[in-house]
Amino acid sequence: MRISELLRLVIINLSQNKFKVILTSVGIIVGSATIMMVLAIGTGGKLEVAEQFKNLNAGAIDIVYESNAAEFGGRGKGGGMPGGVVPQGGMRGSMQAGGMPPMNEFFGNWGSSGDTTNQEKIVLSTEDMEELSVFVPNVSDVTISYTTTTEVEGGVLEAAGSYTIAGVKNNYMTMSNLSMITGEFLTSENDENKEKYCVLGYSIAKEIFGSVYTAYDDVVYIDARPYVVSGVLEEMGSVSSGISPDTTIFIPYDTGVKYITGQNISPTITVISADVNEVDTVIENVKTVLADSYANAEFTISDAGTKMEAASKSNDTLQLLLIAMAVIVFIVGGIGIMNVLFVSVKERTNEIGILKALGCSKRDILLEFLFEACFMSLIGSILGVLVAFGVTPVIESFSVRVELSAQGALLSLAFGAITGTIFGFYPAYKASSLIPVVALNQE
């Protein structure tokens, strides 16, 4: 029998049992929709992770002092080594290739005399930033920053509002992968001279001035002092670590210390490893430098690469779980198709006997039932893809990012066809193995 005749016979049989075909395909519909949604949610999750960490450099290392850590003394008085004496050869002369200088040899244990009566609150400073830049090998850049909240007025605001203020150095923008939509970022001169300039995040600029371009070169009042807006950042969207640029006002580091916060801050020093593969080594070297400066103090040190990797692994784990669920649903759907085909073979035993008596080969009978299984599975897959499109708005309403794709739809269809072929083969083989005389005599 020709393939075209077999397909015509299959279509006739399926069209006469539409309701049964739909019910048989329910498992495949659910499995197909699940596969498509799994891929869409997985892709959306990866894009979400990428967007949330787009302002972080993979080699970025954040150093923060936690106030609940042990505070055994502060930095040694005099801002240097005891007595202000610099050892012969200096620190640089003692550096070893690929490692840290033997700093204890020169610095001793600052503030570690055991006298806790003069304990001081540890505040990381620009001096610490400079030391890390000098004494930690394989570092491409270092910056320091802090955040606070204070009252801001100006623009179209009818009343003062509380906003996040970030004190940053001039290299913060490049280290955080930020870019300007208008104007320019803060300069080192702004910081050194403690000038009242600020850079607005995209959302803040629109909220205060109604337009990002109107904000440029205008004035906002931060803690009742006028600051000139030197520029506005491009929109970044949500971020999962560090300062959220869109909702922050950036001012020079020392300007903020002088006019807003005083020394009541808890800064973060960010170190960029020149080689992302050497982040662990850089962290160990950072700990060594800090240990020489602040004996027995505990710092929280985290790197962006680990945060990104953890977020990606979490997303991948979720995707694997959803895929496993989809596979189980497909198996259940395939078993449903197998059961229906077994019943169909039983009901159509006489028909199979007649076809064989008319000259149909074992191969023809096998292909007929196999085509029926594949068609039912394919119909279920198509309906599943349509269901996936239908439920996408519902899933997105729960703040889950979904990125549907043609590849996902094709993969769903492929899974459906494969499921029908695998689970339909054995019933089709049983039908093709019937003996014509026995089949004709079957009641």
XYZ file of C-alpha atoms in Angstrom, residues 7-177:
171
model
C -2.197 8.555 5.367
C -5.715 8.853 3.895
C -6.831 5.825 5.922
C -5.257 7.280 9.071
C -7.012 10.643 8.585
C -10.373 8.917 8.081
C -9.947 6.870 11.266
C -8.903 9.924 13.334
C -11.627 12.201 11.950
C -14.267 9.656 12.956
C -12.988 9.721 16.551
C -12.205 13.399 17.155
C -13.235 13.431 20.807
C -11.194 10.341 21.584
C -8.164 11.881 19.870
C -8.430 15.057 21.971
C -8.830 13.139 25.241
C -5.938 10.833 24.329
C -3.741 13.852 23.605
C -4.346 15.623 26.932
C -1.094 14.330 28.407
C 0.819 15.382 25.308
C -0.858 18.817 25.373
C 0.267 19.400 28.954
C 3.757 18.022 28.280
C 4.222 20.123 25.141
C 3.057 23.290 26.883
C 5.330 22.515 29.820
C 8.390 21.978 27.625
C 7.795 25.265 25.824
C 7.231 27.181 29.065
C 10.300 25.602 30.679
C 12.522 26.841 27.865
C 10.820 30.246 27.874
C 11.151 30.677 31.649
C 14.751 29.399 31.563
C 15.696 31.854 28.823
C 13.890 34.650 30.640
C 15.699 33.738 33.867
C 19.099 33.878 32.185
C 18.307 37.273 30.660
C 17.056 38.473 34.035
C 20.277 37.368 35.726
C 22.347 39.046 33.009
C 20.403 42.299 33.391
C 20.533 42.287 37.173
C 24.310 41.871 37.155
C 25.073 44.002 34.107
C 26.427 46.788 36.309
C 28.929 44.395 37.918
C 32.321 43.436 36.603
C 32.952 39.669 36.755
C 36.231 40.392 38.569
C 34.720 42.821 41.097
C 35.403 42.148 44.788
C 33.436 44.060 47.447
C 34.904 44.639 50.904
C 32.612 45.751 53.734
C 33.199 46.022 57.464
C 30.309 44.591 59.468
C 29.673 46.569 62.643
C 28.876 43.419 64.606
C 32.328 42.008 63.934
C 35.060 42.206 66.561
C 36.448 45.709 66.867
C 39.906 45.233 68.325
C 41.453 48.590 67.782
C 41.553 50.763 64.735
C 44.316 51.718 62.393
C 47.549 52.638 64.117
C 47.899 56.299 64.969
C 50.039 58.401 62.705
C 48.649 56.904 59.521
C 51.646 54.686 58.985
C 54.084 52.370 60.699
C 54.948 52.813 64.342
C 57.307 55.725 64.745
C 56.819 56.670 61.127
C 59.970 54.800 60.123
C 60.065 53.270 56.661
C 62.172 50.107 56.451
C 65.142 50.093 54.160
C 64.114 49.034 50.673
C 60.476 49.984 51.317
C 57.377 47.900 50.786
C 57.737 47.568 47.038
C 61.202 46.103 47.384
C 59.808 43.253 49.435
C 57.152 42.174 46.921
C 57.481 38.613 45.702
C 56.431 37.495 42.259
C 52.755 36.497 42.218
C 52.372 36.923 45.964
C 52.030 39.335 48.850
C 54.789 41.266 50.617
C 55.659 40.064 54.097
C 53.788 42.987 55.634
C 53.973 41.795 59.248
C 57.696 42.208 58.923
C 57.231 45.960 58.522
C 53.876 46.826 60.046
C 53.764 44.645 63.127
C 50.300 44.235 64.629
C 48.654 47.635 64.574
C 46.227 48.138 67.410
C 46.768 44.575 68.621
C 48.394 45.335 71.947
C 45.385 43.809 73.665
C 44.253 47.108 75.153
C 40.520 47.284 74.411
C 39.899 50.455 76.382
C 40.576 52.631 73.356
C 38.597 50.635 70.816
C 37.550 52.615 67.766
C 34.833 51.938 65.238
C 36.490 50.752 62.049
C 35.647 52.839 58.997
C 37.255 51.907 55.704
C 38.871 54.942 54.113
C 40.443 56.218 50.936
C 43.780 55.401 52.562
C 42.737 51.733 52.698
C 41.668 51.959 49.080
C 45.080 53.315 48.083
C 46.913 50.630 50.084
C 44.950 47.873 48.377
C 45.733 49.449 45.018
C 49.459 49.504 45.803
C 50.037 46.330 47.783
C 47.641 43.831 46.151
C 49.024 42.390 42.898
C 46.908 41.803 39.778
C 44.401 44.577 40.531
C 43.232 46.738 37.635
C 41.244 49.331 39.608
C 39.980 50.164 43.105
C 37.227 52.478 44.300
C 35.317 53.273 47.490
C 31.677 54.239 47.906
C 28.893 54.548 50.473
C 25.165 55.204 50.498
C 22.863 57.186 52.742
C 19.387 58.681 52.539
C 18.510 62.336 52.948
C 15.954 64.939 51.945
C 16.021 66.203 48.359
C 14.105 69.127 46.840
C 13.957 70.772 43.446
C 12.547 70.422 39.953
C 8.841 69.672 39.841
C 8.752 68.205 43.357
C 6.081 69.863 45.437
C 7.679 68.739 48.686
C 10.989 67.338 49.839
C 11.421 63.615 49.453
C 13.835 61.071 50.894
C 16.254 59.672 48.290
C 19.301 57.420 48.199
C 22.560 59.357 47.979
C 25.768 57.607 46.956
C 29.191 59.078 47.621
C 31.503 57.782 44.903
C 34.874 58.364 43.274
C 35.274 59.426 39.660
C 36.130 55.869 38.513
C 32.861 54.421 39.856
C 31.074 54.814 36.523
C 33.564 52.789 34.473
C 33.964 50.133 37.180
C 30.189 49.671 37.382
C 29.665 49.578 33.591
